[in-house]
């Protein structure tokens, strides 16, 4: 499969939003229902694209998945510190998994971070259950940063996101 990584086209926002929502909700990566506010955030690619860089993986004219690259701390970053970029909302369609799209998206983010003036590292948060993603991050040189693990929903004790960092 010849995978191409490029900036998202606005006509693809809803497609990527559904891929992302499906990956997080229907594949059991997060435990919430269709009415959850975060699910709305996952689907709102237009909002992400207004303040960050949204990239898609495509093959044969189809969107396979996408990622949000945040080049510096700002409205779309959760854990980035000064000098760090952040990867958010990486998702690949179920039928496209295991073919390199996720890894290609992460590599594209790393390349963008390296090309960003003053960027010394790239960070990300991930669910404990996202084992395939953890393997990709570790294969690309990311290391766990347990001191930065955090809970985006303090009212729910069991949602602690794991964090990783790649020093550039």
Coordinates of C-alpha atoms in Angstrom, one line a residue:
X1 CA 0.0 0.0 0.0
X2 CA 1.4 3.4 -1.1
X3 CA 0.6 5.7 1.9
X4 CA 0.8 9.4 1.4
X5 CA 0.8 11.9 4.3
X6 CA -0.4 15.4 3.6
X7 CA -2.4 18.3 5.2
X8 CA -6.1 17.6 5.4
X9 CA -8.4 19.1 2.9
X10 CA -11.5 20.8 4.4
X11 CA -13.7 18.4 2.4
X12 CA -12.2 15.6 4.5
X13 CA -13.0 17.0 7.9
X14 CA -16.1 14.9 8.4
X15 CA -14.5 11.7 7.2
X16 CA -11.6 12.1 9.6
X17 CA -13.9 13.0 12.4
X18 CA -15.8 9.8 11.9
X19 CA -12.6 7.7 11.7
X20 CA -11.4 9.3 14.9
X21 CA -14.7 8.9 16.8
X22 CA -15.0 5.3 15.7
X23 CA -11.4 4.5 16.7
X24 CA -11.9 5.9 20.2
X25 CA -15.5 4.9 20.9
X26 CA -16.4 1.8 18.9
X27 CA -13.1 0.1 19.2
X28 CA -13.3 0.3 23.0
X29 CA -10.4 2.7 23.5
X30 CA -12.5 5.0 25.6
X31 CA -15.5 4.2 27.8
X32 CA -18.1 6.8 27.1
X33 CA -21.3 7.0 25.1
X34 CA -22.3 8.8 21.9
X35 CA -23.4 11.9 23.9
X36 CA -20.1 12.5 25.6
X37 CA -18.6 16.0 25.0
X38 CA -15.1 14.5 24.2
X39 CA -16.7 12.5 21.3
X40 CA -17.8 15.8 19.9
X41 CA -14.2 17.1 20.1
X42 CA -13.0 14.0 18.3
X43 CA -15.4 14.6 15.5
X44 CA -14.7 18.4 15.3
X45 CA -11.8 18.4 12.9
X46 CA -12.6 21.9 11.7
X47 CA -12.0 23.2 15.1
X48 CA -8.6 21.4 15.4
X49 CA -7.6 22.5 11.9
X50 CA -8.2 26.2 12.9
X51 CA -5.5 26.1 15.6
X52 CA -3.2 23.2 14.7
X53 CA -2.0 21.2 11.8
X54 CA -4.1 18.2 10.9
X55 CA -2.5 15.6 8.7
X56 CA -4.1 12.6 6.9
X57 CA -2.8 9.3 5.6
X58 CA -4.2 8.5 2.3
X59 CA -4.0 5.6 -0.2
X60 CA -5.8 5.1 -3.5
X61 CA -7.7 8.3 -2.9
X62 CA -9.1 7.2 0.5
X63 CA -8.4 8.7 3.9
X64 CA -7.0 6.0 6.1
X65 CA -6.5 8.1 9.2
X66 CA -5.1 11.3 10.7
X67 CA -3.4 13.1 13.4
X68 CA -3.3 16.6 14.9
X69 CA 0.2 18.1 15.1
X70 CA 0.5 21.0 17.6
X71 CA 3.9 22.7 16.9
X72 CA 4.0 24.6 20.3
X73 CA 2.0 25.0 23.5
X74 CA -1.4 26.6 22.7
X75 CA -5.1 26.0 22.6
X76 CA -4.8 22.4 21.2
X77 CA -2.0 21.3 23.5
X78 CA -2.5 19.3 26.7
X79 CA 0.9 18.6 28.0
X80 CA 3.5 20.4 25.8
X81 CA 5.9 22.7 27.5
X82 CA 7.9 25.5 25.9
X83 CA 10.1 24.1 23.2
X84 CA 7.9 21.0 22.7
X85 CA 5.4 20.0 20.0
X86 CA 2.5 17.7 20.7
X87 CA 0.8 14.9 18.8
X88 CA -3.0 14.6 19.4
X89 CA -5.9 12.4 18.3
X90 CA -4.0 9.9 16.2
X91 CA -6.5 7.5 14.6
X92 CA -6.5 5.0 11.8
X93 CA -9.6 3.4 10.2
X94 CA -10.0 -0.2 11.5
X95 CA -9.7 -1.7 8.0
X96 CA -6.4 0.2 7.4
X97 CA -4.6 -0.8 10.6
X98 CA -1.4 -2.8 10.5
X99 CA -0.4 -1.4 7.2
X100 CA 1.9 1.5 8.4
X101 CA -0.5 4.5 8.3
X102 CA -0.2 5.2 12.0
X103 CA 3.5 5.0 12.0
X104 CA 3.7 7.2 8.8
X105 CA 1.6 9.8 10.6
X106 CA 3.8 9.8 13.7
X107 CA 6.9 10.0 11.5
X108 CA 5.4 13.0 9.7
X109 CA 4.8 14.7 13.0
X110 CA 8.4 14.1 14.1
X111 CA 9.7 15.5 10.9
X112 CA 7.5 18.6 11.4
X113 CA 8.8 19.0 14.9
X114 CA 12.4 18.8 13.8
X115 CA 11.7 21.5 11.2
X116 CA 10.1 23.8 13.8
X117 CA 12.5 26.5 15.1
X118 CA 13.3 26.1 18.8
X119 CA 11.5 22.7 19.1
X120 CA 13.6 20.3 21.2
X121 CA 11.0 17.5 21.8
X122 CA 7.7 16.1 20.9
X123 CA 5.2 14.7 23.4
X124 CA 1.9 12.8 23.4
X125 CA -0.7 11.3 25.7
X126 CA -2.2 7.8 25.1
X127 CA -4.7 5.5 26.7
X128 CA -3.3 2.5 28.6
X129 CA -5.2 0.2 26.2
X130 CA -3.6 1.6 23.0
X131 CA -0.9 -1.1 23.0
X132 CA -0.3 -1.0 19.2
X133 CA 0.3 2.7 19.4
X134 CA 2.7 2.3 22.3
X135 CA 4.7 -0.1 20.2
X136 CA 4.9 2.4 17.3
X137 CA 6.0 5.2 19.7
X138 CA 8.7 3.1 21.3
X139 CA 9.9 1.8 17.9
X140 CA 10.3 5.4 16.8
X141 CA 12.4 6.3 19.9
X142 CA 9.7 7.8 22.2
X143 CA 10.2 7.0 25.9
X144 CA 7.6 6.9 28.7
X145 CA 7.4 10.0 31.0
X146 CA 5.4 8.7 33.9
X147 CA 5.9 11.9 35.8
X148 CA 3.7 13.7 33.2
X149 CA 0.9 11.1 33.2
X150 CA -2.4 12.9 33.8
X151 CA -6.1 12.6 34.1
X152 CA -8.2 14.7 31.7
X153 CA -11.4 14.0 33.7
X154 CA -10.5 14.3 37.4
X155 CA -14.1 13.3 38.3
X156 CA -13.4 9.9 36.9
X157 CA -10.5 8.3 38.8
X158 CA -9.8 5.5 36.3
X159 CA -8.8 7.6 33.3
X160 CA -5.1 8.3 33.5
X161 CA -3.4 9.0 30.2
X162 CA 0.2 7.7 29.7
X163 CA 2.7 10.1 28.3
X164 CA 5.6 9.7 26.0
X165 CA 8.4 12.1 24.8
X166 CA 10.9 12.0 22.0
X167 CA 13.9 14.4 22.5
X168 CA 15.0 15.8 19.2

